[in-house]
CSV table of C-alpha atoms (C1' of nucleotides) in Angstrom, one decimal:
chain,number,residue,atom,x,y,z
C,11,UNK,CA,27.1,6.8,3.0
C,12,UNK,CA,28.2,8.8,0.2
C,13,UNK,CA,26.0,8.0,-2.9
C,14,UNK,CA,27.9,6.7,-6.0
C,15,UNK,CA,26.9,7.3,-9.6
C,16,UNK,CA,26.6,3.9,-11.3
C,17,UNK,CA,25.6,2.4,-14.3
C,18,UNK,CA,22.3,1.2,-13.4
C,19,UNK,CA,21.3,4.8,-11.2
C,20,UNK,CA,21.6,6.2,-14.6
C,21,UNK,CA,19.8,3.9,-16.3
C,22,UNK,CA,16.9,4.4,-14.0
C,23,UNK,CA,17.0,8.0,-14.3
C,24,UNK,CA,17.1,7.6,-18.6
C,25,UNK,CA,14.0,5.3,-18.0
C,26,UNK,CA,12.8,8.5,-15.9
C,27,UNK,CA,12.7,10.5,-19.0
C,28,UNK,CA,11.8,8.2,-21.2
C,29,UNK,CA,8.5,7.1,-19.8
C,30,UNK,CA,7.3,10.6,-18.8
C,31,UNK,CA,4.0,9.2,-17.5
C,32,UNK,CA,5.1,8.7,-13.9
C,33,UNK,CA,5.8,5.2,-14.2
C,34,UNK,CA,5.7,2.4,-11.3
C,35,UNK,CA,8.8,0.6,-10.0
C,36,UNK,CA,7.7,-2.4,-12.1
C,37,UNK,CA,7.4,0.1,-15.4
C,38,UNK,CA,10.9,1.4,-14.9
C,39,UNK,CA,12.0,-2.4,-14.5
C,40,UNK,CA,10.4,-3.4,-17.3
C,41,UNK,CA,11.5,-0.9,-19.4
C,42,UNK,CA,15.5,-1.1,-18.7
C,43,UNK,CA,15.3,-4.7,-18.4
C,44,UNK,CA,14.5,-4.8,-22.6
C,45,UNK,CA,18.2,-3.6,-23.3
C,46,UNK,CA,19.5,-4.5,-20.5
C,47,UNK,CA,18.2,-7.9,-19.6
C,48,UNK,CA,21.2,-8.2,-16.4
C,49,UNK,CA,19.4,-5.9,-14.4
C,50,UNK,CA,17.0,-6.4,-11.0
C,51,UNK,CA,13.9,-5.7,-9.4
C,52,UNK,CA,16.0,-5.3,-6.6
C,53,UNK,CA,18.2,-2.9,-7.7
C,54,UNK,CA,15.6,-0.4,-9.6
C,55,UNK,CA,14.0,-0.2,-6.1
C,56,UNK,CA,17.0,0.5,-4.0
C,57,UNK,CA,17.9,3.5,-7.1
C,58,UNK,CA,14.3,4.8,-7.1
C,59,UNK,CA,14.5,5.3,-3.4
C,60,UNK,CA,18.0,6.5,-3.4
C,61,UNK,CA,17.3,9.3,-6.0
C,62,UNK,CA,14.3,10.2,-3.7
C,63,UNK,CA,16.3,10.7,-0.5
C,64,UNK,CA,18.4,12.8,-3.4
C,65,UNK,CA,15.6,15.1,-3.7
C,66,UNK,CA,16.8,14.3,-7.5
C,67,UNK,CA,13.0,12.6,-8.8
C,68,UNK,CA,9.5,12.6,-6.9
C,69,UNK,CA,7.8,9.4,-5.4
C,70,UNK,CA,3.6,9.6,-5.4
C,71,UNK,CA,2.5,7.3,-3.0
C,72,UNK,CA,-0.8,5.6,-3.6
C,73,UNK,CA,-2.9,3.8,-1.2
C,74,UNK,CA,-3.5,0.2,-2.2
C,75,UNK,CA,-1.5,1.3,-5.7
C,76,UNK,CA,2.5,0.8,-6.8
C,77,UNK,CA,3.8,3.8,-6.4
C,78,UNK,CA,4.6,6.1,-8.8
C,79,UNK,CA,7.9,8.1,-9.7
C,80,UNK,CA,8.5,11.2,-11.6
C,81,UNK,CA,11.5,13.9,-12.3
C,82,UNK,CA,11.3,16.3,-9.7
C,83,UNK,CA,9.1,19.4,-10.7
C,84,UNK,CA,6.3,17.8,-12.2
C,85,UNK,CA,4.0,17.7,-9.3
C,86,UNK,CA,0.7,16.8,-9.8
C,87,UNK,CA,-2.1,15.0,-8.2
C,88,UNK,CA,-4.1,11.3,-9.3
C,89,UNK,CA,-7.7,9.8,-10.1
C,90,UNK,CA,-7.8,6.3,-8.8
C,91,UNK,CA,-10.9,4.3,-10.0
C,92,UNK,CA,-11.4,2.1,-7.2
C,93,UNK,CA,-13.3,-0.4,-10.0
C,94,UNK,CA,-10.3,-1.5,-11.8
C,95,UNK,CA,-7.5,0.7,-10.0
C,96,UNK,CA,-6.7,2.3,-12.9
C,97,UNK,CA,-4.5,5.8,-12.7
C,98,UNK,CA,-5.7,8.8,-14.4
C,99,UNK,CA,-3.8,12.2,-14.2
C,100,UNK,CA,-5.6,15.1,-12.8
C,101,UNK,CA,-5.2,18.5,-14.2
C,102,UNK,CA,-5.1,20.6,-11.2
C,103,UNK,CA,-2.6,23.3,-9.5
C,104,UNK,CA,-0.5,21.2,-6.6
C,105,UNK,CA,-1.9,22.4,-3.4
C,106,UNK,CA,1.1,24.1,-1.2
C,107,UNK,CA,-0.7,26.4,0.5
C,108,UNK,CA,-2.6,23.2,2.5
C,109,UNK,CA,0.7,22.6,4.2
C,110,UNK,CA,0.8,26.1,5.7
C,111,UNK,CA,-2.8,26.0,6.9
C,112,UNK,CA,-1.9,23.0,9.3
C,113,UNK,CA,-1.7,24.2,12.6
C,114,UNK,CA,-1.2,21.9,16.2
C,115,UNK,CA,1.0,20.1,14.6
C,116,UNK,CA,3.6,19.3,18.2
C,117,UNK,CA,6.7,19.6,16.4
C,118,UNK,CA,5.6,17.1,13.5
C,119,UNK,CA,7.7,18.8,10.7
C,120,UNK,CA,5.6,18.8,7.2
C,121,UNK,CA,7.9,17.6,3.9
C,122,UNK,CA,4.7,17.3,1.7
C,123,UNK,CA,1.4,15.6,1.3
C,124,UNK,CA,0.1,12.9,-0.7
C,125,UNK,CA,-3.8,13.2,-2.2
C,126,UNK,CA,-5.7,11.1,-4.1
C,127,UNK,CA,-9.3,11.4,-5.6
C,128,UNK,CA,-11.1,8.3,-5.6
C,129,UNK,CA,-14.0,7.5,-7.6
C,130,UNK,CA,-15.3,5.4,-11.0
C,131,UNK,CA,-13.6,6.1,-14.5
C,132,UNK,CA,-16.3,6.2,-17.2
C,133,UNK,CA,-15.5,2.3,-18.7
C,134,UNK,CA,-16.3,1.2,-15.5
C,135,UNK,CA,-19.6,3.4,-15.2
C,136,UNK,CA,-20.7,2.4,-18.3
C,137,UNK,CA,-19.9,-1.3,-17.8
C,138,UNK,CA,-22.1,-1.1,-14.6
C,139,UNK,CA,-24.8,1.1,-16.4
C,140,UNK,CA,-25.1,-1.8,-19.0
C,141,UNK,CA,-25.4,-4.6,-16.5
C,142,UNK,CA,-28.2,-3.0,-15.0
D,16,UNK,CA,-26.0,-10.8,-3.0
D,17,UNK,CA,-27.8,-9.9,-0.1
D,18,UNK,CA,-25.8,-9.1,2.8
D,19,UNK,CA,-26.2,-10.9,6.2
D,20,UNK,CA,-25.7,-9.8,10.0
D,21,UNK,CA,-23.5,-12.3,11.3
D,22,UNK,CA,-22.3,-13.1,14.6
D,23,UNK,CA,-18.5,-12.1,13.1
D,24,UNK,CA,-19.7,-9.5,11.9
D,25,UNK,CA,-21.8,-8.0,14.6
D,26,UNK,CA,-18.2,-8.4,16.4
D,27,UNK,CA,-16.4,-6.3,13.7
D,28,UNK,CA,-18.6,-3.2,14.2
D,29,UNK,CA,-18.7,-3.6,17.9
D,30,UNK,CA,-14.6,-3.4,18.0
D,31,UNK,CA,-14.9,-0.4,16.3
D,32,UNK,CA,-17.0,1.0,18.4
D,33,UNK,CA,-14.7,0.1,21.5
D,34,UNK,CA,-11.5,1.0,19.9
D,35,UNK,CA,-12.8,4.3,18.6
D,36,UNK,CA,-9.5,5.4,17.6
D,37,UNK,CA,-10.1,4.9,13.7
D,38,UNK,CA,-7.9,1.2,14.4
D,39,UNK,CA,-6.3,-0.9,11.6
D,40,UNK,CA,-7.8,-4.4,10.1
D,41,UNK,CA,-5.2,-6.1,12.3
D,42,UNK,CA,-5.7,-4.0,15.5
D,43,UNK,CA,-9.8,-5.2,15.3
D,44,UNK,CA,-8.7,-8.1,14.7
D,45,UNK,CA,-6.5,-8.7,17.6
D,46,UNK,CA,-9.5,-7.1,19.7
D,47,UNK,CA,-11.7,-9.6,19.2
D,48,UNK,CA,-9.3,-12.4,18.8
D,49,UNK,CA,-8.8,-11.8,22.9
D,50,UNK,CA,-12.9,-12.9,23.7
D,51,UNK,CA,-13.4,-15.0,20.5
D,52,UNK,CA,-10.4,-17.3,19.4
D,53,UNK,CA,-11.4,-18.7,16.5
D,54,UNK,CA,-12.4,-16.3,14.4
D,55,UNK,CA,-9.9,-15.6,11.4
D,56,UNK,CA,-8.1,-12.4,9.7
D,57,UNK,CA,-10.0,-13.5,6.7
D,58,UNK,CA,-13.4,-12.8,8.0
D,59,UNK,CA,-12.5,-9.5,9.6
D,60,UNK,CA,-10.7,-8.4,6.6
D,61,UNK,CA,-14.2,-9.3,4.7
D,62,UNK,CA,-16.6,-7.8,7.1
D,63,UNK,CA,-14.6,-4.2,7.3
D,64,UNK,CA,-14.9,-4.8,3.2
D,65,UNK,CA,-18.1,-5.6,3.2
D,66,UNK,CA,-19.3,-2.8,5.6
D,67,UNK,CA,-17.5,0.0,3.6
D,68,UNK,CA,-19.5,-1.4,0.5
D,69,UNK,CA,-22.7,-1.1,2.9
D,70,UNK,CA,-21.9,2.5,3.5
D,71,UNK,CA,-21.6,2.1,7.4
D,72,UNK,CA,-18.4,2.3,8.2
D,73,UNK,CA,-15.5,4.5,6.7
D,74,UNK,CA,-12.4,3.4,5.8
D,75,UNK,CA,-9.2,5.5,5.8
D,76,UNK,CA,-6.4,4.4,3.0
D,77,UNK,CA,-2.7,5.5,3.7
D,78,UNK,CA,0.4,4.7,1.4
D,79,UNK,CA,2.4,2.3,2.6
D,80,UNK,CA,0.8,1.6,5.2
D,81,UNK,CA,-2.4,-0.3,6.6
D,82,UNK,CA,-5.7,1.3,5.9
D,83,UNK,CA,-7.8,2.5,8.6
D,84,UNK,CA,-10.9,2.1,9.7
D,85,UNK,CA,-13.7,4.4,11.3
D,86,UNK,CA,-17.1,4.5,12.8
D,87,UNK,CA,-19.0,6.6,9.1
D,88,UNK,CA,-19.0,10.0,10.0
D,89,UNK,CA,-15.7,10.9,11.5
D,90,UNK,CA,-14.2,11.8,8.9
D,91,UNK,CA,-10.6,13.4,9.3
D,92,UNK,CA,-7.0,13.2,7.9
D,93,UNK,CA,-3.9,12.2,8.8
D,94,UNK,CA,0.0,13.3,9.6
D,95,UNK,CA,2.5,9.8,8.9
D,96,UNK,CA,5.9,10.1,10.0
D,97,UNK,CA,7.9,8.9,7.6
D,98,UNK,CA,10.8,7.9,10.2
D,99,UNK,CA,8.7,6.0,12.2
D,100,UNK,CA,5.7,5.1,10.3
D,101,UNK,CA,3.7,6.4,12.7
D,102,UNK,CA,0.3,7.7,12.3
D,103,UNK,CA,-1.3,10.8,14.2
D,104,UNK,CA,-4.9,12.6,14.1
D,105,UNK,CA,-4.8,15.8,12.4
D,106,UNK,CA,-7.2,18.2,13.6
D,107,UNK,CA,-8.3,19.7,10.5
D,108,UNK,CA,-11.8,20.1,8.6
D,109,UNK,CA,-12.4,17.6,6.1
D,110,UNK,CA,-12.3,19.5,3.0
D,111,UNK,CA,-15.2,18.6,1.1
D,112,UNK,CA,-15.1,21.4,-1.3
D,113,UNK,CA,-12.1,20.1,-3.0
D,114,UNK,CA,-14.2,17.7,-4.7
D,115,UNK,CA,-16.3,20.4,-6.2
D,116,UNK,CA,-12.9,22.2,-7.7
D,117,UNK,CA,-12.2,19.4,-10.0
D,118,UNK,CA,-13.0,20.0,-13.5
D,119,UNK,CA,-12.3,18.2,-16.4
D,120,UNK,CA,-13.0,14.5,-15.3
D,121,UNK,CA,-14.2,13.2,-18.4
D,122,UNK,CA,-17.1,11.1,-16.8
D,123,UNK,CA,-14.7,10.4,-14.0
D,124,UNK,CA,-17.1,10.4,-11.0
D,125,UNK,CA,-15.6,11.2,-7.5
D,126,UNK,CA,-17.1,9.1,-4.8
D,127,UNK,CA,-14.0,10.7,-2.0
D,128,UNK,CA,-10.3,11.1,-1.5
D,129,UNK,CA,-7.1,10.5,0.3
D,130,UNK,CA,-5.1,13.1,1.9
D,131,UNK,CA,-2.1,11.7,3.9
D,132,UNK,CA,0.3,14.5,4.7
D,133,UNK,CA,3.7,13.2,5.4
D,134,UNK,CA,6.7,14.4,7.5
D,135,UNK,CA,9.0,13.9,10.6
D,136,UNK,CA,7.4,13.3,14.0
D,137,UNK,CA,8.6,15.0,17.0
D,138,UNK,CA,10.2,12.3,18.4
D,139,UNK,CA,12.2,11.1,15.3
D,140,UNK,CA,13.3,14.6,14.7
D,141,UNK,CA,14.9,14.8,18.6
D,142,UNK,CA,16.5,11.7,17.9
D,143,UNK,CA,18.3,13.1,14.7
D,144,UNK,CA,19.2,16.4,16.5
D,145,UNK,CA,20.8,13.9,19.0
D,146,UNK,CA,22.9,11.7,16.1
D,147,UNK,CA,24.3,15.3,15.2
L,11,DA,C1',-33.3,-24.8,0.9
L,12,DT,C1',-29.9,-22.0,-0.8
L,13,DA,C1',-27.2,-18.3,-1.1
L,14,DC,C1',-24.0,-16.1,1.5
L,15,DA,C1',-20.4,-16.4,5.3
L,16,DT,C1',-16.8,-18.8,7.7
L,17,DG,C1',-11.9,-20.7,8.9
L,18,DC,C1',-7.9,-22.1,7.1
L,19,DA,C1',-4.0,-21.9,4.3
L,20,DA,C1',-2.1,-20.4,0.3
L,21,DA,C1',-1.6,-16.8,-3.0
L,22,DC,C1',-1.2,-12.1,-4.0
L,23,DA,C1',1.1,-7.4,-5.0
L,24,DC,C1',4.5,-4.4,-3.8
L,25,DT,C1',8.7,-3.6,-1.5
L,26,DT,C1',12.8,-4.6,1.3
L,27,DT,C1',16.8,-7.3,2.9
L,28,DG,C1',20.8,-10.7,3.7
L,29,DC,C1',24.6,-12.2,1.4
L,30,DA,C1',28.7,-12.8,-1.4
L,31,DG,C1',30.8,-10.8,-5.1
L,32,DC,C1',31.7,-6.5,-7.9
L,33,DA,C1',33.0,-1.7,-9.1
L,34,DC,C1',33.1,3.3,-8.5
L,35,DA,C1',35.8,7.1,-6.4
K,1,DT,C1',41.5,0.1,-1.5
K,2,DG,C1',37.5,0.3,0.7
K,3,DT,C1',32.9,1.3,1.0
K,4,DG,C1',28.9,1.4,-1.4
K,5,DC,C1',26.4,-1.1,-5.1
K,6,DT,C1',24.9,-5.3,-7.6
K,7,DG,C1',22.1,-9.6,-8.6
K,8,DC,C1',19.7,-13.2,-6.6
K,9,DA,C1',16.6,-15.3,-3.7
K,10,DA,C1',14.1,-15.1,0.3
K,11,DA,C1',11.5,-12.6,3.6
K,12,DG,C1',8.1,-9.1,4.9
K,13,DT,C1',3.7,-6.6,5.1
K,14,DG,C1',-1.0,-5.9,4.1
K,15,DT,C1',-4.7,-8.0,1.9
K,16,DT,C1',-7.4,-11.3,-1.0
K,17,DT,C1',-8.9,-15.9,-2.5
K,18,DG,C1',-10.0,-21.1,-3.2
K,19,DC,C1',-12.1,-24.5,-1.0
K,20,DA,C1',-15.0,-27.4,1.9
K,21,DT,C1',-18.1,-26.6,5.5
K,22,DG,C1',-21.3,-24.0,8.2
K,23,DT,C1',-25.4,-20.8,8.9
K,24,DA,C1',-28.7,-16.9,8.4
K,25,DT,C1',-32.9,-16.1,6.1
DNA sequence: ATACATGCAAACACTTTGCAGCACA
DNA sequence: TGTGCTGCAAAGTGTTTGCATGTAT
């Protein structure tokens, strides 16, 4: 199980940097498939999760959402409107200290956390302000 | 759209009121699918909707995994093994003040959030000692 | 009476997997 | 050379939806 370097890994990792917005499997796709029109869904999955269990990028795991990969280091947290499940980034320090506070824990071994704010963006306020 | 008690629904709250332990759409499902066989996935999946809309009951979103659903007022987080999938009660405050420490939402208006924190389960983690 | 709810099956979004062939080390 | 990777299509999971019918108010 030794982990090759191969074409498309890099190409995943290129997308990675291109689209610094912490793109969705789909957005990576989407965005190698335009000069590289050979390439699968499949495989951008299996890359994504590969560089993961690399500890090379970050997955952000939504609830009811794609999830979302960025290169490692850029940890942050996400608004989700639960109107029109847009993503919105939220400016706020990443939260480690939350990990150590967890006590009780019988032996389950903490490798991060995953926290979303929920809530209405301001279109759809406004849209719902207007019907009423 | 004026909501209704129906008899399905009656049966939705009362399953989560027997299987107190904050269940998933399929596990109420499968509880009242034992007395009642003929009600559908469909209508259970609509009545837990529809009672998180009425503010009742409270439901608990995970990543990659089925959301769970709770009684309103026990409100608590949650440890997933990522081995396993498996999800455990974590006995901590719910942290209502993080809500207040966001700034800069630009009309973005919080209604709750997700906290999921992830790791390796005891079990899993004796297994992988063991492979070694 | 008339919205709203139901059961069923099909569709949905996101992700993983089985397989036969391909290519990196 | 051999194991790990690919593309493709199909399957899988959790959830929603279209439709004809049924029912609470």
């Amino acid at each position: 199980m030794k982990p090759r370097m191969t074409i498309q890994k890099t190409l995943v990792l290129e997308a990675l940097n291109d689209l610094d917005n912490h793109p969705t499997a789909l957005e990576v796709y989407q965005h190698i498939v335009k000069k590289y029109p050979t390439i699968s869904q499949a495989t951008v999955y299996r890359n994504l999760n590969c560089l993961v269990a690399e500890n090379k990028i970050l997955k952000i795991e939504i609830p009811n959402s794609a999830a979302r990969y960025d290169i490692k280091n850029v940890n942050h947290y996400h608004l989700k409107c639960d109107v029109c499940g847009k993503i919105f980034d939220l400016e706020m320090d990443y939260f480690t200290e939350l990990e150590t506070k967890i006590t009780n824990l019988k032996g389950f071994k903490i490798t991060g956390h995953s926290l979303v704010i929920n809530g209405i963006c301001s279109t759809c306020d406004k849209k719902y302000k207007e019907e009423n």
